[in-house]
């Protein structure tokens, strides 16, 4: 009944985090402030869940468009950016999907679900991107679509503008610049948008992971066609209501993102000072490190009640790598003191 290649896949595993300091999924550690939580509860209580949601999401598209300085018809909204990755892979021309490796796993995984061939371009040992190699592989594969996460997950770095521009200028297929970690990066590549370059964003890392809300910015004509493979009512009423309110308090989340960036600096400096820990520079809300015996270090952190992400199993450049989401100052202190004990 079920395709053999689907049977052969391992399910996307989400580790149980109950009772743990949860630093494995790049979430914002701050809950909603009390006053905002009360206004939110009132708005939610007024939402009519007996009716289907607004299918066109005109208001939400307008709000996002104003925020981004584009027209509302250049905005496609998804149930998380994951859903938009799926829509793109369903709708673009047949042909290979090219991604760097390592990168965000969903590009490859969804391609497999949809029987789209994939080709990987290895990053250099320092996680830099060889733009010429990337273009060569795109040409060799006659690629239809390519994804570049800017900044990249799980490596945390942001490839230089010149490399991205070179690829944008020379690639003949659709290039998707995934700015999921945009709120924590020094720069955005949104100005590179053109008919074959689209920009993907999400509110998940910004503090709204539970809402599942992402969006794609692109040329109006392509967005119109992509909307045809969007499931009707993909964004539920509670998410639409919540987003309308949260946009009125955007500065709360911008301040949190600034605090997270500052904490990232503090945690980076402290980990860099520990012997045996290699820390990679990050433009995101997480830090990738390499440490001998990563599995043991991961287990020791878990014993101390701290859940991070063990990347060692992916092998290759990620051997002995651990990914640590930046948490609240107290959570970060717990990480640092546990690390000091482990490494001493
Ligand atoms: C690069 C990148 N893109 C997209 C996503 C998916 O985000 P969303 O929660 O919007 O589906 C992630 C999640 O970790 C990510 O790292």
mmCIF file of C-alpha atoms in Angstrom, residues 5-342:
data_model
loop_
_atom_site.group_PDB
_atom_site.id
_atom_site.type_symbol
_atom_site.label_atom_id
_atom_site.label_comp_id
_atom_site.label_asym_id
_atom_site.label_seq_id
_atom_site.Cartn_x
_atom_site.Cartn_y
_atom_site.Cartn_z
ATOM 1 C CA UNK A 5 10.908 4.473 -0.734
ATOM 2 C CA UNK A 6 8.554 6.039 1.843
ATOM 3 C CA UNK A 7 8.733 2.870 3.946
ATOM 4 C CA UNK A 8 12.518 3.113 3.839
ATOM 5 C CA UNK A 9 12.523 6.668 5.255
ATOM 6 C CA UNK A 10 13.034 7.369 8.949
ATOM 7 C CA UNK A 11 10.324 9.624 10.394
ATOM 8 C CA UNK A 12 11.337 13.182 11.360
ATOM 9 C CA UNK A 13 12.227 12.632 14.993
ATOM 10 C CA UNK A 14 11.292 15.162 17.650
ATOM 11 C CA UNK A 15 12.871 14.293 20.989
ATOM 12 C CA UNK A 16 10.729 14.418 24.122
ATOM 13 C CA UNK A 17 11.744 17.536 26.059
ATOM 14 C CA UNK A 18 9.467 17.363 29.077
ATOM 15 C CA UNK A 19 11.158 18.755 32.184
ATOM 16 C CA UNK A 20 14.289 19.725 30.263
ATOM 17 C CA UNK A 21 15.854 23.070 29.354
ATOM 18 C CA UNK A 22 14.856 22.958 25.701
ATOM 19 C CA UNK A 23 17.605 24.250 23.447
ATOM 20 C CA UNK A 24 17.268 21.895 20.485
ATOM 21 C CA UNK A 25 14.881 23.606 18.055
ATOM 22 C CA UNK A 26 15.865 27.279 17.661
ATOM 23 C CA UNK A 27 12.803 28.534 19.519
ATOM 24 C CA UNK A 28 12.615 31.945 21.168
ATOM 25 C CA UNK A 29 12.885 31.223 24.929
ATOM 26 C CA UNK A 30 10.602 34.061 26.039
ATOM 27 C CA UNK A 31 6.898 33.428 26.663
ATOM 28 C CA UNK A 32 4.432 36.234 25.859
ATOM 29 C CA UNK A 33 4.525 39.090 28.394
ATOM 30 C CA UNK A 34 1.513 38.924 30.770
ATOM 31 C CA UNK A 35 -0.398 41.983 29.465
ATOM 32 C CA UNK A 36 -0.003 40.829 25.863
ATOM 33 C CA UNK A 37 -1.049 37.314 26.825
ATOM 34 C CA UNK A 38 -4.297 38.718 28.288
ATOM 35 C CA UNK A 39 -5.114 40.782 25.159
ATOM 36 C CA UNK A 40 -4.294 37.741 23.055
ATOM 37 C CA UNK A 41 -6.686 35.555 25.087
ATOM 38 C CA UNK A 42 -9.449 38.144 24.543
ATOM 39 C CA UNK A 43 -8.895 38.230 20.770
ATOM 40 C CA UNK A 44 -8.824 34.437 20.606
ATOM 41 C CA UNK A 45 -12.071 34.276 22.594
ATOM 42 C CA UNK A 46 -13.719 36.535 19.988
ATOM 43 C CA UNK A 47 -12.655 34.322 17.064
ATOM 44 C CA UNK A 48 -15.458 32.375 15.393
ATOM 45 C CA UNK A 49 -14.185 28.854 15.016
ATOM 46 C CA UNK A 50 -17.499 27.573 13.634
ATOM 47 C CA UNK A 51 -16.528 29.260 10.339
ATOM 48 C CA UNK A 52 -13.645 28.383 8.017
ATOM 49 C CA UNK A 53 -10.699 30.788 8.200
ATOM 50 C CA UNK A 54 -10.266 33.684 5.738
ATOM 51 C CA UNK A 55 -8.982 31.681 2.762
ATOM 52 C CA UNK A 56 -7.409 34.597 0.920
ATOM 53 C CA UNK A 57 -5.817 36.117 4.043
ATOM 54 C CA UNK A 58 -6.012 39.573 2.494
ATOM 55 C CA UNK A 59 -5.440 41.298 5.825
ATOM 56 C CA UNK A 60 -2.470 39.171 6.833
ATOM 57 C CA UNK A 61 -0.895 39.480 3.388
ATOM 58 C CA UNK A 62 -1.355 43.255 3.550
ATOM 59 C CA UNK A 63 0.315 43.406 6.994
ATOM 60 C CA UNK A 64 3.261 41.265 5.866
ATOM 61 C CA UNK A 65 3.550 43.236 2.603
ATOM 62 C CA UNK A 66 3.724 46.546 4.506
ATOM 63 C CA UNK A 67 6.306 45.065 6.850
ATOM 64 C CA UNK A 68 8.430 43.937 3.871
ATOM 65 C CA UNK A 69 7.808 46.899 1.557
ATOM 66 C CA UNK A 70 6.281 44.771 -1.239
ATOM 67 C CA UNK A 71 2.798 44.421 -2.772
ATOM 68 C CA UNK A 72 0.357 41.998 -1.105
ATOM 69 C CA UNK A 73 0.221 39.942 -4.314
ATOM 70 C CA UNK A 74 3.942 39.226 -3.867
ATOM 71 C CA UNK A 75 3.284 37.366 -0.603
ATOM 72 C CA UNK A 76 2.471 33.641 -0.291
ATOM 73 C CA UNK A 77 1.599 32.453 3.218
ATOM 74 C CA UNK A 78 2.340 28.970 4.495
ATOM 75 C CA UNK A 79 1.725 26.813 7.549
ATOM 76 C CA UNK A 80 5.337 27.316 8.543
ATOM 77 C CA UNK A 81 7.968 27.801 5.857
ATOM 78 C CA UNK A 82 8.145 23.997 5.629
ATOM 79 C CA UNK A 83 4.794 24.051 3.848
ATOM 80 C CA UNK A 84 6.074 26.629 1.376
ATOM 81 C CA UNK A 85 9.137 24.488 0.627
ATOM 82 C CA UNK A 86 6.676 21.706 -0.186
ATOM 83 C CA UNK A 87 4.555 23.985 -2.411
ATOM 84 C CA UNK A 88 7.656 25.111 -4.305
ATOM 85 C CA UNK A 89 8.872 21.564 -4.832
ATOM 86 C CA UNK A 90 5.410 20.555 -6.075
ATOM 87 C CA UNK A 91 4.996 23.459 -8.462
ATOM 88 C CA UNK A 92 8.348 24.167 -10.119
ATOM 89 C CA UNK A 93 9.446 22.505 -13.353
ATOM 90 C CA UNK A 94 10.519 18.872 -13.185
ATOM 91 C CA UNK A 95 14.255 18.624 -12.531
ATOM 92 C CA UNK A 96 16.856 18.335 -9.834
ATOM 93 C CA UNK A 97 16.782 20.238 -6.557
ATOM 94 C CA UNK A 98 20.272 21.416 -5.589
ATOM 95 C CA UNK A 99 21.234 22.178 -1.999
ATOM 96 C CA UNK A 100 24.497 22.592 -0.142
ATOM 97 C CA UNK A 101 25.441 19.957 2.403
ATOM 98 C CA UNK A 102 25.085 20.256 5.318
ATOM 99 C CA UNK A 103 21.951 22.368 5.312
ATOM 100 C CA UNK A 104 18.335 22.296 6.473
ATOM 101 C CA UNK A 105 17.111 18.732 5.941
ATOM 102 C CA UNK A 106 13.594 19.470 4.688
ATOM 103 C CA UNK A 107 14.728 20.546 1.191
ATOM 104 C CA UNK A 108 16.071 17.057 0.491
ATOM 105 C CA UNK A 109 13.436 15.197 2.459
ATOM 106 C CA UNK A 110 10.448 16.830 0.719
ATOM 107 C CA UNK A 111 12.162 16.377 -2.661
ATOM 108 C CA UNK A 112 12.358 12.651 -1.916
ATOM 109 C CA UNK A 113 8.676 12.522 -0.962
ATOM 110 C CA UNK A 114 7.855 14.122 -4.306
ATOM 111 C CA UNK A 115 10.264 11.916 -6.262
ATOM 112 C CA UNK A 116 12.300 14.921 -7.308
ATOM 113 C CA UNK A 117 16.010 14.161 -7.822
ATOM 114 C CA UNK A 118 18.394 15.950 -5.468
ATOM 115 C CA UNK A 119 22.059 16.890 -5.795
ATOM 116 C CA UNK A 120 24.211 18.086 -2.914
ATOM 117 C CA UNK A 121 27.086 20.529 -3.085
ATOM 118 C CA UNK A 122 29.573 19.953 -0.252
ATOM 119 C CA UNK A 123 30.492 23.005 1.772
ATOM 120 C CA UNK A 124 34.169 23.651 2.478
ATOM 121 C CA UNK A 125 35.617 22.500 5.809
ATOM 122 C CA UNK A 126 34.957 25.944 7.339
ATOM 123 C CA UNK A 127 31.340 25.777 6.041
ATOM 124 C CA UNK A 128 32.018 28.393 3.358
ATOM 125 C CA UNK A 129 30.216 27.992 0.034
ATOM 126 C CA UNK A 130 32.054 27.498 -3.251
ATOM 127 C CA UNK A 131 29.759 29.479 -5.560
ATOM 128 C CA UNK A 132 31.479 28.171 -8.733
ATOM 129 C CA UNK A 133 31.103 24.561 -7.619
ATOM 130 C CA UNK A 134 27.465 25.244 -6.748
ATOM 131 C CA UNK A 135 26.827 26.701 -10.202
ATOM 132 C CA UNK A 136 28.716 23.856 -11.924
ATOM 133 C CA UNK A 137 26.580 21.266 -10.190
ATOM 134 C CA UNK A 138 23.396 23.231 -10.989
ATOM 135 C CA UNK A 139 24.439 23.288 -14.657
ATOM 136 C CA UNK A 140 25.511 19.643 -14.731
ATOM 137 C CA UNK A 141 22.170 18.596 -13.230
ATOM 138 C CA UNK A 142 20.167 21.108 -15.282
ATOM 139 C CA UNK A 143 18.658 21.986 -11.902
ATOM 140 C CA UNK A 144 15.118 23.341 -11.715
ATOM 141 C CA UNK A 145 15.379 24.683 -8.170
ATOM 142 C CA UNK A 146 18.054 25.403 -5.575
ATOM 143 C CA UNK A 147 17.820 26.371 -1.906
ATOM 144 C CA UNK A 148 20.337 28.456 0.006
ATOM 145 C CA UNK A 149 19.614 29.050 3.675
ATOM 146 C CA UNK A 150 20.983 32.511 4.485
ATOM 147 C CA UNK A 151 22.136 32.105 7.272
ATOM 148 C CA UNK A 152 22.539 28.363 7.049
ATOM 149 C CA UNK A 153 21.190 25.753 9.458
ATOM 150 C CA UNK A 154 22.923 23.852 11.109
ATOM 151 C CA UNK A 155 26.204 25.655 10.486
ATOM 152 C CA UNK A 156 24.996 29.123 11.567
ATOM 153 C CA UNK A 157 27.082 31.115 9.085
ATOM 154 C CA UNK A 158 25.903 33.602 6.467
ATOM 155 C CA UNK A 159 27.600 33.271 3.087
ATOM 156 C CA UNK A 160 28.925 36.519 1.583
ATOM 157 C CA UNK A 161 26.691 38.658 -0.575
ATOM 158 C CA UNK A 162 29.085 38.301 -3.536
ATOM 159 C CA UNK A 163 28.694 34.485 -3.578
ATOM 160 C CA UNK A 164 24.913 34.639 -3.372
ATOM 161 C CA UNK A 165 24.756 37.333 -6.033
ATOM 162 C CA UNK A 166 26.964 35.307 -8.361
ATOM 163 C CA UNK A 167 24.624 32.321 -8.041
ATOM 164 C CA UNK A 168 21.513 34.527 -8.382
ATOM 165 C CA UNK A 169 22.969 36.105 -11.545
ATOM 166 C CA UNK A 170 24.008 32.873 -13.240
ATOM 167 C CA UNK A 171 21.551 30.180 -12.128
ATOM 168 C CA UNK A 172 18.820 29.535 -14.689
ATOM 169 C CA UNK A 173 16.311 27.802 -12.373
ATOM 170 C CA UNK A 174 14.453 29.078 -9.320
ATOM 171 C CA UNK A 175 16.751 30.124 -6.472
ATOM 172 C CA UNK A 176 15.118 30.210 -3.029
ATOM 173 C CA UNK A 177 16.947 32.257 -0.406
ATOM 174 C CA UNK A 178 15.695 30.937 2.927
ATOM 175 C CA UNK A 179 16.021 33.657 5.559
ATOM 176 C CA UNK A 180 14.516 31.714 8.471
ATOM 177 C CA UNK A 181 17.193 33.209 10.754
ATOM 178 C CA UNK A 182 16.882 36.723 9.309
ATOM 179 C CA UNK A 183 15.948 38.303 12.673
ATOM 180 C CA UNK A 184 19.405 37.411 14.004
ATOM 181 C CA UNK A 185 21.538 38.178 10.936
ATOM 182 C CA UNK A 186 23.538 41.279 10.042
ATOM 183 C CA UNK A 187 22.034 41.526 6.580
ATOM 184 C CA UNK A 188 19.232 40.317 4.324
ATOM 185 C CA UNK A 189 19.390 39.358 0.662
ATOM 186 C CA UNK A 190 15.810 40.404 -0.035
ATOM 187 C CA UNK A 191 17.063 43.066 -2.457
ATOM 188 C CA UNK A 192 18.202 40.220 -4.766
ATOM 189 C CA UNK A 193 14.573 39.259 -5.415
ATOM 190 C CA UNK A 194 13.758 38.955 -9.120
ATOM 191 C CA UNK A 195 11.635 36.593 -11.262
ATOM 192 C CA UNK A 196 13.837 33.572 -10.525
ATOM 193 C CA UNK A 197 14.953 34.544 -7.004
ATOM 194 C CA UNK A 198 12.475 34.270 -4.135
ATOM 195 C CA UNK A 199 12.928 34.884 -0.426
ATOM 196 C CA UNK A 200 11.467 32.590 2.232
ATOM 197 C CA UNK A 201 10.862 33.757 5.794
ATOM 198 C CA UNK A 202 9.249 32.448 8.966
ATOM 199 C CA UNK A 203 8.070 33.793 12.306
ATOM 200 C CA UNK A 204 9.024 30.533 14.028
ATOM 201 C CA UNK A 205 12.394 31.727 15.309
ATOM 202 C CA UNK A 206 10.984 35.147 16.197
ATOM 203 C CA UNK A 207 8.786 33.853 19.010
ATOM 204 C CA UNK A 208 5.746 32.460 17.202
ATOM 205 C CA UNK A 209 6.825 28.867 16.514
ATOM 206 C CA UNK A 210 3.538 27.494 17.850
ATOM 207 C CA UNK A 211 1.503 29.492 15.334
ATOM 208 C CA UNK A 212 3.164 27.897 12.267
ATOM 209 C CA UNK A 213 3.438 30.920 10.016
ATOM 210 C CA UNK A 214 5.895 31.431 7.183
ATOM 211 C CA UNK A 215 5.841 33.387 3.938
ATOM 212 C CA UNK A 216 7.450 33.600 0.554
ATOM 213 C CA UNK A 217 8.223 36.838 -1.272
ATOM 214 C CA UNK A 218 8.416 36.715 -5.035
ATOM 215 C CA UNK A 219 7.166 38.072 -8.306
ATOM 216 C CA UNK A 220 3.346 38.424 -8.338
ATOM 217 C CA UNK A 221 2.828 36.135 -11.347
ATOM 218 C CA UNK A 222 4.754 33.222 -9.799
ATOM 219 C CA UNK A 223 3.039 33.767 -6.440
ATOM 220 C CA UNK A 224 -0.366 33.534 -8.183
ATOM 221 C CA UNK A 225 0.545 30.137 -9.628
ATOM 222 C CA UNK A 226 2.095 28.848 -6.392
ATOM 223 C CA UNK A 227 -1.155 29.768 -4.623
ATOM 224 C CA UNK A 228 -2.862 27.114 -6.761
ATOM 225 C CA UNK A 229 -1.032 24.342 -4.888
ATOM 226 C CA UNK A 230 -1.763 25.883 -1.487
ATOM 227 C CA UNK A 231 -4.369 23.865 0.390
ATOM 228 C CA UNK A 232 -7.505 25.928 0.985
ATOM 229 C CA UNK A 233 -7.563 27.409 4.511
ATOM 230 C CA UNK A 234 -3.962 26.383 5.227
ATOM 231 C CA UNK A 235 -3.664 29.043 7.937
ATOM 232 C CA UNK A 236 -6.201 28.478 10.683
ATOM 233 C CA UNK A 237 -8.340 31.231 12.231
ATOM 234 C CA UNK A 238 -6.479 31.225 15.549
ATOM 235 C CA UNK A 239 -3.150 31.802 13.794
ATOM 236 C CA UNK A 240 -4.609 34.608 11.676
ATOM 237 C CA UNK A 241 -6.148 36.294 14.725
ATOM 238 C CA UNK A 242 -2.959 35.867 16.752
ATOM 239 C CA UNK A 243 -0.711 37.223 14.019
ATOM 240 C CA UNK A 244 -2.895 40.331 13.595
ATOM 241 C CA UNK A 245 -2.456 41.123 17.303
ATOM 242 C CA UNK A 246 1.223 40.192 17.512
ATOM 243 C CA UNK A 247 2.057 42.469 14.579
ATOM 244 C CA UNK A 248 0.703 45.354 16.688
ATOM 245 C CA UNK A 249 3.397 44.476 19.239
ATOM 246 C CA UNK A 250 6.207 43.706 16.832
ATOM 247 C CA UNK A 251 8.676 45.770 18.867
ATOM 248 C CA UNK A 252 8.354 43.290 21.782
ATOM 249 C CA UNK A 253 9.739 40.542 19.557
ATOM 250 C CA UNK A 254 12.360 42.757 17.950
ATOM 251 C CA UNK A 255 13.671 43.563 21.417
ATOM 252 C CA UNK A 256 13.745 39.833 22.266
ATOM 253 C CA UNK A 257 15.674 39.117 19.055
ATOM 254 C CA UNK A 258 18.194 41.820 20.012
ATOM 255 C CA UNK A 259 18.548 40.258 23.484
ATOM 256 C CA UNK A 260 19.073 36.824 21.897
ATOM 257 C CA UNK A 261 21.795 38.260 19.632
ATOM 258 C CA UNK A 262 23.518 39.771 22.684
ATOM 259 C CA UNK A 263 23.302 36.442 24.521
ATOM 260 C CA UNK A 264 24.716 34.709 21.444
ATOM 261 C CA UNK A 265 27.777 36.969 21.768
ATOM 262 C CA UNK A 266 28.161 36.129 25.450
ATOM 263 C CA UNK A 267 27.745 32.362 24.968
ATOM 264 C CA UNK A 268 30.098 32.353 21.963
ATOM 265 C CA UNK A 269 32.800 34.144 23.944
ATOM 266 C CA UNK A 270 32.421 31.860 26.963
ATOM 267 C CA UNK A 271 32.485 28.634 24.907
ATOM 268 C CA UNK A 272 35.424 29.884 22.845
ATOM 269 C CA UNK A 273 37.347 30.244 26.094
ATOM 270 C CA UNK A 274 36.955 26.538 26.905
ATOM 271 C CA UNK A 275 39.768 24.266 25.834
ATOM 272 C CA UNK A 276 38.655 21.520 23.471
ATOM 273 C CA UNK A 277 35.587 23.377 22.188
ATOM 274 C CA UNK A 278 35.659 24.668 18.613
ATOM 275 C CA UNK A 279 33.003 27.341 18.162
ATOM 276 C CA UNK A 280 31.748 28.350 14.707
ATOM 277 C CA UNK A 281 30.658 31.955 14.130
ATOM 278 C CA UNK A 282 26.886 32.348 14.076
ATOM 279 C CA UNK A 283 24.436 34.811 12.544
ATOM 280 C CA UNK A 284 21.483 32.863 13.949
ATOM 281 C CA UNK A 285 19.848 32.091 17.306
ATOM 282 C CA UNK A 286 21.983 28.957 17.739
ATOM 283 C CA UNK A 287 25.658 28.092 17.903
ATOM 284 C CA UNK A 288 27.359 25.105 16.313
ATOM 285 C CA UNK A 289 30.338 23.698 18.163
ATOM 286 C CA UNK A 290 32.699 20.781 17.639
ATOM 287 C CA UNK A 291 34.016 18.836 20.581
ATOM 288 C CA UNK A 292 35.735 15.463 20.888
ATOM 289 C CA UNK A 293 33.281 12.792 22.037
ATOM 290 C CA UNK A 294 30.205 14.853 21.106
ATOM 291 C CA UNK A 295 27.807 12.009 21.897
ATOM 292 C CA UNK A 296 29.170 11.767 25.452
ATOM 293 C CA UNK A 297 28.984 15.556 25.914
ATOM 294 C CA UNK A 298 25.395 15.515 24.599
ATOM 295 C CA UNK A 299 24.508 12.752 27.099
ATOM 296 C CA UNK A 300 26.172 14.619 29.965
ATOM 297 C CA UNK A 301 24.166 17.759 29.144
ATOM 298 C CA UNK A 302 21.012 15.643 29.004
ATOM 299 C CA UNK A 303 21.835 14.188 32.422
ATOM 300 C CA UNK A 304 22.115 17.763 33.650
ATOM 301 C CA UNK A 305 18.608 18.448 32.262
ATOM 302 C CA UNK A 306 19.666 20.285 29.097
ATOM 303 C CA UNK A 307 18.460 19.188 25.655
ATOM 304 C CA UNK A 308 20.505 20.383 22.680
ATOM 305 C CA UNK A 309 20.804 18.874 19.190
ATOM 306 C CA UNK A 310 23.414 16.247 18.489
ATOM 307 C CA UNK A 311 24.492 16.619 14.853
ATOM 308 C CA UNK A 312 27.177 13.916 15.047
ATOM 309 C CA UNK A 313 24.945 11.276 13.448
ATOM 310 C CA UNK A 314 24.861 13.221 10.163
ATOM 311 C CA UNK A 315 28.584 12.503 9.766
ATOM 312 C CA UNK A 316 30.874 14.322 7.336
ATOM 313 C CA UNK A 317 31.549 17.922 8.312
ATOM 314 C CA UNK A 318 29.107 17.563 11.205
ATOM 315 C CA UNK A 319 31.090 14.800 12.928
ATOM 316 C CA UNK A 320 31.394 15.638 16.619
ATOM 317 C CA UNK A 321 29.216 18.721 16.169
ATOM 318 C CA UNK A 322 26.526 19.900 18.578
ATOM 319 C CA UNK A 323 23.961 22.638 17.918
ATOM 320 C CA UNK A 324 22.915 24.757 20.878
ATOM 321 C CA UNK A 325 19.943 27.119 20.648
ATOM 322 C CA UNK A 326 20.407 30.401 22.495
ATOM 323 C CA UNK A 327 18.032 30.433 25.473
ATOM 324 C CA UNK A 328 17.241 32.894 28.237
ATOM 325 C CA UNK A 329 20.245 34.222 30.213
ATOM 326 C CA UNK A 330 19.522 31.717 33.021
ATOM 327 C CA UNK A 331 19.290 28.813 30.571
ATOM 328 C CA UNK A 332 22.527 29.895 28.906
ATOM 329 C CA UNK A 333 24.202 30.108 32.320
ATOM 330 C CA UNK A 334 23.129 26.516 32.963
ATOM 331 C CA UNK A 335 24.648 25.440 29.631
ATOM 332 C CA UNK A 336 27.892 27.244 30.332
ATOM 333 C CA UNK A 337 28.352 25.964 33.863
ATOM 334 C CA UNK A 338 27.622 22.395 32.727
ATOM 335 C CA UNK A 339 30.127 22.769 29.888
ATOM 336 C CA UNK A 340 32.759 24.073 32.306
ATOM 337 C CA UNK A 341 32.257 20.995 34.473
ATOM 338 C CA UNK A 342 32.344 18.596 31.519
#
